[in-house]
PDB file of C-alpha atoms in Angstrom:
ATOM      1  CA  MET A  13     -11.849 -21.500 -77.064  1.00  0.00           C
ATOM      2  CA  LYS A  14     -14.340 -20.422 -80.145  1.00  0.00           C
ATOM      3  CA  GLU A  15     -15.515 -16.955 -80.171  1.00  0.00           C
ATOM      4  CA  ASN A  16     -19.169 -18.471 -80.069  1.00  0.00           C
ATOM      5  CA  THR A  17     -18.363 -20.313 -77.248  1.00  0.00           C
ATOM      6  CA  LYS A  18     -16.856 -17.608 -75.050  1.00  0.00           C
ATOM      7  CA  ARG A  19     -20.182 -15.389 -76.534  1.00  0.00           C
ATOM      8  CA  LYS A  20     -22.579 -18.387 -75.119  1.00  0.00           C
ATOM      9  CA  LEU A  21     -21.149 -18.308 -71.539  1.00  0.00           C
ATOM     10  CA  PHE A  22     -20.318 -14.648 -71.535  1.00  0.00           C
ATOM     11  CA  PRO A  23     -23.988 -14.398 -69.921  1.00  0.00           C
ATOM     12  CA  TYR A  24     -23.273 -16.903 -67.269  1.00  0.00           C
ATOM     13  CA  LEU A  25     -19.868 -15.178 -66.000  1.00  0.00           C
ATOM     14  CA  LEU A  26     -22.346 -12.576 -65.447  1.00  0.00           C
ATOM     15  CA  ILE A  27     -24.756 -14.126 -63.040  1.00  0.00           C
ATOM     16  CA  LEU A  28     -22.027 -16.363 -61.222  1.00  0.00           C
ATOM     17  CA  PRO A  29     -21.428 -13.488 -58.347  1.00  0.00           C
ATOM     18  CA  SER A  30     -24.863 -13.231 -57.538  1.00  0.00           C
ATOM     19  CA  ALA A  31     -25.594 -17.058 -57.955  1.00  0.00           C
ATOM     20  CA  LEU A  32     -22.892 -18.023 -55.732  1.00  0.00           C
ATOM     21  CA  PHE A  33     -23.907 -15.072 -53.248  1.00  0.00           C
ATOM     22  CA  LEU A  34     -27.409 -16.918 -53.233  1.00  0.00           C
ATOM     23  CA  LEU A  35     -25.963 -20.182 -52.923  1.00  0.00           C
ATOM     24  CA  VAL A  36     -24.266 -19.526 -50.030  1.00  0.00           C
ATOM     25  CA  PHE A  37     -26.508 -16.722 -48.004  1.00  0.00           C
ATOM     26  CA  THR A  38     -29.282 -17.848 -49.167  1.00  0.00           C
ATOM     27  CA  MET A  39     -29.805 -22.101 -50.308  1.00  0.00           C
ATOM     28  CA  TYR A  40     -27.210 -23.351 -47.854  1.00  0.00           C
ATOM     29  CA  PRO A  41     -28.852 -21.510 -44.676  1.00  0.00           C
ATOM     30  CA  CYS A  42     -32.405 -22.530 -45.701  1.00  0.00           C
ATOM     31  CA  ILE A  43     -30.828 -26.310 -46.205  1.00  0.00           C
ATOM     32  CA  TYR A  44     -29.129 -26.112 -42.908  1.00  0.00           C
ATOM     33  CA  LEU A  45     -31.810 -25.083 -41.174  1.00  0.00           C
ATOM     34  CA  VAL A  46     -34.138 -27.864 -42.349  1.00  0.00           C
ATOM     35  CA  ARG A  47     -31.759 -30.151 -40.969  1.00  0.00           C
ATOM     36  CA  LEU A  48     -31.207 -28.484 -37.958  1.00  0.00           C
ATOM     37  CA  SER A  49     -35.146 -29.146 -37.096  1.00  0.00           C
ATOM     38  CA  PHE A  50     -34.643 -32.740 -36.903  1.00  0.00           C
ATOM     39  CA  TYR A  51     -32.399 -32.412 -33.691  1.00  0.00           C
ATOM     40  CA  GLU A  52     -31.751 -31.308 -30.201  1.00  0.00           C
ATOM     41  CA  TYR A  53     -28.985 -28.796 -30.283  1.00  0.00           C
ATOM     42  CA  ASN A  54     -27.769 -26.006 -27.935  1.00  0.00           C
ATOM     43  CA  LEU A  55     -24.669 -24.830 -27.499  1.00  0.00           C
ATOM     44  CA  LEU A  56     -23.420 -27.080 -24.452  1.00  0.00           C
ATOM     45  CA  LYS A  57     -24.223 -30.427 -25.609  1.00  0.00           C
ATOM     46  CA  PRO A  58     -23.170 -32.079 -29.263  1.00  0.00           C
ATOM     47  CA  PRO A  59     -26.541 -32.072 -31.946  1.00  0.00           C
ATOM     48  CA  LYS A  60     -28.635 -35.331 -31.053  1.00  0.00           C
ATOM     49  CA  TRP A  61     -31.463 -36.846 -33.747  1.00  0.00           C
ATOM     50  CA  ILE A  62     -34.882 -36.434 -32.895  1.00  0.00           C
ATOM     51  CA  GLY A  63     -37.066 -36.998 -36.049  1.00  0.00           C
ATOM     52  CA  TRP A  64     -40.091 -34.962 -35.941  1.00  0.00           C
ATOM     53  CA  LYS A  65     -40.528 -34.462 -32.329  1.00  0.00           C
ATOM     54  CA  ASN A  66     -39.910 -30.641 -32.797  1.00  0.00           C
ATOM     55  CA  TYR A  67     -42.733 -30.515 -35.035  1.00  0.00           C
ATOM     56  CA  VAL A  68     -44.750 -32.181 -32.973  1.00  0.00           C
ATOM     57  CA  ASP A  69     -44.249 -30.107 -29.771  1.00  0.00           C
ATOM     58  CA  LEU A  70     -44.417 -26.939 -32.160  1.00  0.00           C
ATOM     59  CA  PHE A  71     -48.321 -27.788 -32.507  1.00  0.00           C
ATOM     60  CA  THR A  72     -49.384 -29.706 -29.430  1.00  0.00           C
ATOM     61  CA  ARG A  73     -46.781 -29.261 -26.717  1.00  0.00           C
ATOM     62  CA  ASN A  74     -46.544 -25.307 -26.711  1.00  0.00           C
ATOM     63  CA  VAL A  75     -49.801 -23.523 -26.929  1.00  0.00           C
ATOM     64  CA  ASP A  76     -47.421 -20.547 -27.311  1.00  0.00           C
ATOM     65  CA  PHE A  77     -46.920 -21.639 -30.736  1.00  0.00           C
ATOM     66  CA  VAL A  78     -50.583 -21.385 -32.147  1.00  0.00           C
ATOM     67  CA  VAL A  79     -51.255 -18.123 -29.961  1.00  0.00           C
ATOM     68  CA  ALA A  80     -47.966 -16.574 -31.728  1.00  0.00           C
ATOM     69  CA  LEU A  81     -48.722 -17.931 -35.472  1.00  0.00           C
ATOM     70  CA  LYS A  82     -52.682 -16.038 -34.197  1.00  0.00           C
ATOM     71  CA  ASN A  83     -51.618 -13.203 -33.422  1.00  0.00           C
ATOM     72  CA  THR A  84     -48.615 -12.831 -37.000  1.00  0.00           C
ATOM     73  CA  ALA A  85     -52.137 -13.613 -39.420  1.00  0.00           C
ATOM     74  CA  ILE A  86     -53.902 -11.009 -37.357  1.00  0.00           C
ATOM     75  CA  TYR A  87     -50.920  -8.728 -37.567  1.00  0.00           C
ATOM     76  CA  THR A  88     -50.434  -9.518 -41.599  1.00  0.00           C
ATOM     77  CA  ALA A  89     -54.130  -9.675 -42.242  1.00  0.00           C
ATOM     78  CA  ALA A  90     -54.303  -5.569 -40.549  1.00  0.00           C
ATOM     79  CA  ILE A  91     -51.112  -4.264 -42.441  1.00  0.00           C
ATOM     80  CA  VAL A  92     -51.581  -5.412 -45.956  1.00  0.00           C
ATOM     81  CA  THR A  93     -55.564  -4.442 -45.447  1.00  0.00           C
ATOM     82  CA  ILE A  94     -53.930  -1.047 -43.944  1.00  0.00           C
ATOM     83  CA  LEU A  95     -51.572  -0.136 -46.464  1.00  0.00           C
ATOM     84  CA  ILE A  96     -52.860  -0.948 -49.684  1.00  0.00           C
ATOM     85  CA  LEU A  97     -56.245   0.524 -49.046  1.00  0.00           C
ATOM     86  CA  PHE A  98     -54.785   3.840 -47.447  1.00  0.00           C
ATOM     87  CA  GLY A  99     -51.491   3.967 -49.701  1.00  0.00           C
ATOM     88  CA  LEU A 100     -54.053   3.711 -52.746  1.00  0.00           C
ATOM     89  CA  ILE A 101     -56.503   6.397 -51.098  1.00  0.00           C
ATOM     90  CA  LEU A 102     -52.971   8.587 -50.393  1.00  0.00           C
ATOM     91  CA  ALA A 103     -51.989   7.746 -54.316  1.00  0.00           C
ATOM     92  CA  VAL A 104     -55.155   9.711 -55.865  1.00  0.00           C
ATOM     93  CA  CYS A 105     -55.277  11.970 -53.809  1.00  0.00           C
ATOM     94  CA  LEU A 106     -51.826  13.782 -54.165  1.00  0.00           C
ATOM     95  CA  GLN A 107     -51.798  12.714 -58.173  1.00  0.00           C
ATOM     96  CA  ARG A 108     -52.430  16.543 -58.794  1.00  0.00           C
ATOM     97  CA  GLU A 109     -49.562  18.637 -59.712  1.00  0.00           C
ATOM     98  CA  SER A 110     -49.418  21.610 -56.634  1.00  0.00           C
ATOM     99  CA  ARG A 111     -46.542  23.110 -54.020  1.00  0.00           C
ATOM    100  CA  ILE A 112     -48.488  21.068 -51.168  1.00  0.00           C
ATOM    101  CA  ASN A 113     -48.845  18.038 -52.726  1.00  0.00           C
ATOM    102  CA  SER A 114     -44.970  17.844 -53.655  1.00  0.00           C
ATOM    103  CA  PHE A 115     -43.835  18.530 -50.531  1.00  0.00           C
ATOM    104  CA  VAL A 116     -46.089  15.929 -48.516  1.00  0.00           C
ATOM    105  CA  GLN A 117     -44.837  13.545 -51.206  1.00  0.00           C
ATOM    106  CA  ARG A 118     -41.176  14.378 -49.585  1.00  0.00           C
ATOM    107  CA  ALA A 119     -42.717  14.732 -46.355  1.00  0.00           C
ATOM    108  CA  MET A 120     -43.790  10.869 -46.171  1.00  0.00           C
ATOM    109  CA  PHE A 121     -40.921   9.358 -47.534  1.00  0.00           C
ATOM    110  CA  ILE A 122     -39.480  10.277 -44.679  1.00  0.00           C
ATOM    111  CA  PRO A 123     -40.053   7.346 -42.245  1.00  0.00           C
ATOM    112  CA  HIS A 124     -39.403   4.994 -44.496  1.00  0.00           C
ATOM    113  CA  ILE A 125     -35.363   5.426 -44.376  1.00  0.00           C
ATOM    114  CA  VAL A 126     -35.244   6.064 -40.485  1.00  0.00           C
ATOM    115  CA  GLY A 127     -34.820   2.829 -38.926  1.00  0.00           C
ATOM    116  CA  MET A 128     -37.124   0.719 -37.462  1.00  0.00           C
ATOM    117  CA  LEU A 129     -35.896   0.370 -34.191  1.00  0.00           C
ATOM    118  CA  SER A 130     -35.149   4.553 -33.585  1.00  0.00           C
ATOM    119  CA  VAL A 131     -39.169   4.839 -35.109  1.00  0.00           C
ATOM    120  CA  ALA A 132     -39.923   1.690 -32.369  1.00  0.00           C
ATOM    121  CA  MET A 133     -38.640   3.582 -29.401  1.00  0.00           C
ATOM    122  CA  ILE A 134     -39.892   7.088 -30.014  1.00  0.00           C
ATOM    123  CA  PHE A 135     -43.799   5.559 -30.273  1.00  0.00           C
ATOM    124  CA  GLN A 136     -42.695   3.153 -27.469  1.00  0.00           C
ATOM    125  CA  TRP A 137     -42.429   6.790 -25.412  1.00  0.00           C
ATOM    126  CA  MET A 138     -45.335   8.078 -26.960  1.00  0.00           C
ATOM    127  CA  PHE A 139     -47.563   4.927 -26.081  1.00  0.00           C
ATOM    128  CA  ASN A 140     -46.331   5.410 -22.093  1.00  0.00           C
ATOM    129  CA  GLU A 141     -48.886   6.025 -19.933  1.00  0.00           C
ATOM    130  CA  LYS A 142     -47.409   9.844 -19.266  1.00  0.00           C
ATOM    131  CA  GLY A 143     -46.384  10.315 -22.611  1.00  0.00           C
ATOM    132  CA  LEU A 144     -47.609  11.689 -25.823  1.00  0.00           C
ATOM    133  CA  PHE A 145     -51.045  10.279 -26.284  1.00  0.00           C
ATOM    134  CA  ASN A 146     -52.166  10.061 -23.048  1.00  0.00           C
ATOM    135  CA  ALA A 147     -51.267  13.890 -22.556  1.00  0.00           C
ATOM    136  CA  VAL A 148     -53.570  14.692 -26.047  1.00  0.00           C
ATOM    137  CA  LEU A 149     -56.081  12.918 -24.132  1.00  0.00           C
ATOM    138  CA  ALA A 150     -55.933  14.797 -21.023  1.00  0.00           C
ATOM    139  CA  ILE A 151     -56.088  17.464 -22.663  1.00  0.00           C
ATOM    140  CA  PHE A 152     -60.016  16.580 -23.920  1.00  0.00           C
ATOM    141  CA  ARG A 153     -60.485  15.152 -20.298  1.00  0.00           C
ATOM    142  CA  LEU A 154     -60.621  11.720 -21.678  1.00  0.00           C
ATOM    143  CA  PRO A 155     -58.768   8.827 -18.900  1.00  0.00           C
ATOM    144  CA  GLY A 156     -55.603   7.240 -20.600  1.00  0.00           C
ATOM    145  CA  LEU A 157     -54.808   4.431 -21.846  1.00  0.00           C
ATOM    146  CA  LYS A 158     -52.725   1.368 -21.302  1.00  0.00           C
ATOM    147  CA  TRP A 159     -51.149   1.263 -24.578  1.00  0.00           C
ATOM    148  CA  LEU A 160     -47.935  -1.235 -24.331  1.00  0.00           C
ATOM    149  CA  ASN A 161     -49.761  -3.097 -21.184  1.00  0.00           C
ATOM    150  CA  SER A 162     -53.016  -4.019 -22.247  1.00  0.00           C
ATOM    151  CA  SER A 163     -53.467  -7.031 -24.251  1.00  0.00           C
ATOM    152  CA  ASP A 164     -56.538  -5.388 -25.912  1.00  0.00           C
ATOM    153  CA  THR A 165     -54.507  -2.369 -26.969  1.00  0.00           C
ATOM    154  CA  ALA A 166     -50.533  -4.147 -27.368  1.00  0.00           C
ATOM    155  CA  LEU A 167     -51.097  -5.570 -30.940  1.00  0.00           C
ATOM    156  CA  ILE A 168     -52.934  -2.464 -32.279  1.00  0.00           C
ATOM    157  CA  CYS A 169     -49.994   0.446 -31.361  1.00  0.00           C
ATOM    158  CA  ILE A 170     -47.844  -2.303 -32.978  1.00  0.00           C
ATOM    159  CA  ILE A 171     -49.500  -2.129 -36.618  1.00  0.00           C
ATOM    160  CA  ILE A 172     -49.792   1.608 -36.413  1.00  0.00           C
ATOM    161  CA  VAL A 173     -46.098   1.815 -35.931  1.00  0.00           C
ATOM    162  CA  ALA A 174     -45.587   0.068 -38.680  1.00  0.00           C
ATOM    163  CA  VAL A 175     -48.524   1.722 -40.799  1.00  0.00           C
ATOM    164  CA  TRP A 176     -46.295   4.840 -39.607  1.00  0.00           C
ATOM    165  CA  LYS A 177     -43.598   4.224 -41.485  1.00  0.00           C
ATOM    166  CA  SER A 178     -44.697   2.330 -44.226  1.00  0.00           C
ATOM    167  CA  ILE A 179     -47.500   3.892 -46.007  1.00  0.00           C
ATOM    168  CA  GLY A 180     -45.575   6.778 -47.530  1.00  0.00           C
ATOM    169  CA  TYR A 181     -43.633   4.622 -49.587  1.00  0.00           C
ATOM    170  CA  TYR A 182     -46.090   2.011 -50.339  1.00  0.00           C
ATOM    171  CA  ALA A 183     -47.964   5.272 -51.354  1.00  0.00           C
ATOM    172  CA  LEU A 184     -45.804   6.674 -53.495  1.00  0.00           C
ATOM    173  CA  ILE A 185     -44.912   3.710 -55.918  1.00  0.00           C
ATOM    174  CA  LEU A 186     -49.028   3.692 -56.547  1.00  0.00           C
ATOM    175  CA  LEU A 187     -48.489   6.950 -57.267  1.00  0.00           C
ATOM    176  CA  SER A 188     -45.970   6.937 -59.326  1.00  0.00           C
ATOM    177  CA  SER A 189     -47.645   3.821 -60.703  1.00  0.00           C
ATOM    178  CA  LEU A 190     -50.766   6.296 -61.460  1.00  0.00           C
ATOM    179  CA  LYS A 191     -48.718   9.476 -63.240  1.00  0.00           C
ATOM    180  CA  ALA A 192     -47.508   6.308 -65.789  1.00  0.00           C
ATOM    181  CA  ILE A 193     -51.050   5.715 -67.056  1.00  0.00           C
ATOM    182  CA  PRO A 194     -51.345   7.040 -70.505  1.00  0.00           C
ATOM    183  CA  ALA A 195     -53.714  10.408 -70.804  1.00  0.00           C
ATOM    184  CA  GLU A 196     -55.538   9.084 -73.940  1.00  0.00           C
ATOM    185  CA  ILE A 197     -56.889   6.283 -71.489  1.00  0.00           C
ATOM    186  CA  ASN A 198     -58.525   8.787 -69.252  1.00  0.00           C
ATOM    187  CA  GLU A 199     -59.366  10.921 -72.048  1.00  0.00           C
ATOM    188  CA  ALA A 200     -61.023   8.493 -73.646  1.00  0.00           C
ATOM    189  CA  ALA A 201     -62.956   7.544 -71.040  1.00  0.00           C
ATOM    190  CA  LEU A 202     -64.071  11.393 -70.557  1.00  0.00           C
ATOM    191  CA  LEU A 203     -65.724  11.685 -73.716  1.00  0.00           C
ATOM    192  CA  ASP A 204     -67.798   8.679 -73.128  1.00  0.00           C
ATOM    193  CA  ASP A 205     -69.235  10.197 -70.285  1.00  0.00           C
ATOM    194  CA  ALA A 206     -67.480   7.810 -67.786  1.00  0.00           C
ATOM    195  CA  GLY A 207     -67.922   8.848 -64.349  1.00  0.00           C
ATOM    196  CA  PRO A 208     -64.624   9.015 -61.852  1.00  0.00           C
ATOM    197  CA  VAL A 209     -66.187   5.701 -59.949  1.00  0.00           C
ATOM    198  CA  ASN A 210     -66.755   3.962 -63.428  1.00  0.00           C
ATOM    199  CA  ARG A 211     -63.207   5.346 -64.488  1.00  0.00           C
ATOM    200  CA  PHE A 212     -61.714   4.265 -61.427  1.00  0.00           C
ATOM    201  CA  PHE A 213     -62.759   0.798 -61.358  1.00  0.00           C
ATOM    202  CA  HIS A 214     -62.550   0.022 -64.924  1.00  0.00           C
ATOM    203  CA  ILE A 215     -59.275   2.261 -65.624  1.00  0.00           C
ATOM    204  CA  PHE A 216     -57.047   2.829 -62.953  1.00  0.00           C
ATOM    205  CA  MET A 217     -57.317  -0.044 -61.199  1.00  0.00           C
ATOM    206  CA  PRO A 218     -56.477  -2.742 -63.981  1.00  0.00           C
ATOM    207  CA  MET A 219     -53.641  -0.917 -65.144  1.00  0.00           C
ATOM    208  CA  LEU A 220     -52.356  -0.500 -61.122  1.00  0.00           C
ATOM    209  CA  SER A 221     -52.445  -4.513 -60.945  1.00  0.00           C
ATOM    210  CA  PRO A 222     -49.511  -5.275 -61.670  1.00  0.00           C
ATOM    211  CA  GLN A 223     -47.958  -2.911 -59.027  1.00  0.00           C
ATOM    212  CA  ILE A 224     -50.397  -4.264 -56.242  1.00  0.00           C
ATOM    213  CA  PHE A 225     -49.799  -7.595 -56.785  1.00  0.00           C
ATOM    214  CA  PHE A 226     -46.284  -6.502 -56.181  1.00  0.00           C
ATOM    215  CA  LEU A 227     -46.957  -4.779 -52.900  1.00  0.00           C
ATOM    216  CA  LEU A 228     -49.782  -7.385 -52.432  1.00  0.00           C
ATOM    217  CA  VAL A 229     -46.697 -10.025 -52.351  1.00  0.00           C
ATOM    218  CA  THR A 230     -44.361  -8.165 -50.785  1.00  0.00           C
ATOM    219  CA  ILE A 231     -46.218  -6.363 -47.835  1.00  0.00           C
ATOM    220  CA  THR A 232     -47.249  -9.834 -46.878  1.00  0.00           C
ATOM    221  CA  ILE A 233     -43.471 -11.401 -46.421  1.00  0.00           C
ATOM    222  CA  ASN A 234     -42.328  -8.553 -44.822  1.00  0.00           C
ATOM    223  CA  SER A 235     -45.203  -8.554 -42.344  1.00  0.00           C
ATOM    224  CA  PHE A 236     -45.000 -12.503 -41.489  1.00  0.00           C
ATOM    225  CA  LYS A 237     -40.566 -11.346 -40.479  1.00  0.00           C
ATOM    226  CA  VAL A 238     -41.914  -8.459 -38.332  1.00  0.00           C
ATOM    227  CA  PHE A 239     -39.460  -8.494 -35.530  1.00  0.00           C
ATOM    228  CA  GLU A 240     -37.810  -5.067 -34.433  1.00  0.00           C
ATOM    229  CA  SER A 241     -40.691  -2.999 -33.406  1.00  0.00           C
ATOM    230  CA  VAL A 242     -42.076  -6.086 -31.188  1.00  0.00           C
ATOM    231  CA  ARG A 243     -38.917  -6.933 -29.079  1.00  0.00           C
ATOM    232  CA  GLN A 244     -38.232  -3.029 -28.395  1.00  0.00           C
ATOM    233  CA  MET A 245     -42.066  -2.299 -27.720  1.00  0.00           C
ATOM    234  CA  THR A 246     -43.221  -4.954 -25.871  1.00  0.00           C
ATOM    235  CA  LYS A 247     -40.992  -7.808 -25.908  1.00  0.00           C
ATOM    236  CA  GLY A 248     -44.229 -10.290 -26.780  1.00  0.00           C
ATOM    237  CA  GLY A 249     -46.428  -9.194 -24.323  1.00  0.00           C
ATOM    238  CA  PRO A 250     -48.271  -8.116 -21.903  1.00  0.00           C
ATOM    239  CA  GLY A 251     -48.828 -12.102 -21.737  1.00  0.00           C
ATOM    240  CA  ASN A 252     -48.065 -13.596 -25.118  1.00  0.00           C
ATOM    241  CA  SER A 253     -50.812 -11.307 -27.248  1.00  0.00           C
ATOM    242  CA  THR A 254     -47.635  -9.433 -29.534  1.00  0.00           C
ATOM    243  CA  ASN A 255     -45.902 -12.382 -29.814  1.00  0.00           C
ATOM    244  CA  VAL A 256     -45.210 -12.921 -33.192  1.00  0.00           C
ATOM    245  CA  LEU A 257     -43.340 -16.014 -35.206  1.00  0.00           C
ATOM    246  CA  VAL A 258     -40.018 -13.918 -35.556  1.00  0.00           C
ATOM    247  CA  TYR A 259     -40.062 -12.896 -32.067  1.00  0.00           C
ATOM    248  CA  TYR A 260     -41.160 -16.956 -31.305  1.00  0.00           C
ATOM    249  CA  ILE A 261     -38.265 -18.202 -32.592  1.00  0.00           C
ATOM    250  CA  TYR A 262     -35.653 -15.693 -31.555  1.00  0.00           C
ATOM    251  CA  ASN A 263     -36.912 -15.977 -27.920  1.00  0.00           C
ATOM    252  CA  TYR A 264     -36.394 -20.218 -28.514  1.00  0.00           C
ATOM    253  CA  ALA A 265     -32.931 -19.598 -29.546  1.00  0.00           C
ATOM    254  CA  PHE A 266     -30.949 -16.971 -27.886  1.00  0.00           C
ATOM    255  CA  ASN A 267     -33.369 -17.051 -24.749  1.00  0.00           C
ATOM    256  CA  TYR A 268     -33.997 -20.922 -23.572  1.00  0.00           C
ATOM    257  CA  ASN A 269     -31.302 -21.812 -25.856  1.00  0.00           C
ATOM    258  CA  LYS A 270     -33.289 -24.220 -27.831  1.00  0.00           C
ATOM    259  CA  TYR A 271     -32.274 -24.027 -31.595  1.00  0.00           C
ATOM    260  CA  GLY A 272     -33.624 -27.384 -33.096  1.00  0.00           C
ATOM    261  CA  TYR A 273     -36.892 -26.170 -32.017  1.00  0.00           C
ATOM    262  CA  ALA A 274     -36.581 -22.719 -32.981  1.00  0.00           C
ATOM    263  CA  ALA A 275     -35.380 -24.378 -36.430  1.00  0.00           C
ATOM    264  CA  ALA A 276     -38.531 -26.325 -36.941  1.00  0.00           C
ATOM    265  CA  ALA A 277     -40.590 -23.012 -35.811  1.00  0.00           C
ATOM    266  CA  GLY A 278     -38.076 -21.395 -38.596  1.00  0.00           C
ATOM    267  CA  VAL A 279     -39.246 -23.792 -41.475  1.00  0.00           C
ATOM    268  CA  VAL A 280     -42.864 -23.704 -40.780  1.00  0.00           C
ATOM    269  CA  LEU A 281     -42.451 -19.805 -40.967  1.00  0.00           C
ATOM    270  CA  LEU A 282     -40.633 -20.368 -44.109  1.00  0.00           C
ATOM    271  CA  LEU A 283     -43.183 -23.072 -45.788  1.00  0.00           C
ATOM    272  CA  ILE A 284     -46.395 -20.580 -44.584  1.00  0.00           C
ATOM    273  CA  MET A 285     -44.604 -17.954 -46.815  1.00  0.00           C
ATOM    274  CA  ILE A 286     -43.808 -20.009 -49.937  1.00  0.00           C
ATOM    275  CA  VAL A 287     -47.561 -21.149 -49.735  1.00  0.00           C
ATOM    276  CA  MET A 288     -49.077 -17.766 -49.534  1.00  0.00           C
ATOM    277  CA  THR A 289     -47.006 -16.439 -52.207  1.00  0.00           C
ATOM    278  CA  ILE A 290     -48.018 -19.426 -54.189  1.00  0.00           C
ATOM    279  CA  LEU A 291     -51.702 -18.964 -53.846  1.00  0.00           C
ATOM    280  CA  TYR A 292     -51.386 -14.942 -54.561  1.00  0.00           C
ATOM    281  CA  PHE A 293     -50.075 -16.390 -58.102  1.00  0.00           C
ATOM    282  CA  LYS A 294     -52.772 -18.852 -58.213  1.00  0.00           C
ATOM    283  CA  ALA A 295     -56.026 -16.743 -56.650  1.00  0.00           C
ATOM    284  CA  MET A 296     -54.363 -13.437 -58.514  1.00  0.00           C
ATOM    285  CA  GLY A 297     -51.499 -13.691 -61.123  1.00  0.00           C
ATOM    286  CA  LYS A 298     -54.386 -14.550 -63.785  1.00  0.00           C
ATOM    287  CA  ARG A 299     -56.416 -11.308 -62.712  1.00  0.00           C
ATOM    288  CA  VAL A 300     -53.610  -8.755 -63.370  1.00  0.00           C
ATOM    289  CA  HIS A 301     -53.286  -6.455 -66.063  1.00  0.00           C
ATOM    290  CA  TYR A 302     -49.867  -6.256 -67.452  1.00  0.00           C
ATOM    291  CA  GLN A 303     -49.198  -3.472 -70.262  1.00  0.00           C
TER     292      GLN A 303
END
């Protein structure tokens, strides 16, 4: 083999392990998921081809799938808005160098490295009718709430847990991007008598747009995959008020033994995330300012 040919093949050999990993653990499961969605299948009987019946049942016969889809959409919209908005506010507040800010930056990263299951168990106790939050309300002589046992507050509790665990991590990403903005740009704006509001929206926001766009995509995808907190804290209840898509898929696969139907719901979830990502790139990709 010629030396020139070896040089051309060498980069492909370097990425071969990663490519094989993606093919075996990502592409093949996705293809098998799509194939399985056209079958009626459980562990007791051999697979039976039923065509589009699972998809028809998803949107026509089972109202709980539409409810799970709605809950997931509400959860995702709330998480994306809160994490990006308050993460940006935190980043701006912590931008100055000080001992207090340095301590806060280290402290607010700790929830991110704690497992979601552990966090959900702690908050489950705090949201209990005899837990910490109702104890605080009792101090102010306010009536306690049925946090996780009420359809009005259960989904809000799931959102609070996700925000508490993740906001520090995303705020630090935005903070590092803020500190990476060249000081000369800010100094030039100050010389032109630009106020803090104008500097934020016309300098900082365009310079932060790549990071904000990245967070928008990743937070959306992660929000659609919420599972541990729902399973530990509410199990989709009360009623179906916290039933989300991933828990819905898990329930039908492992509790109802309907793997084909669960696979169809999984395909719908996969398509939703693909479409959302494409829409993000189409709608906002051109507005991102890359340095």
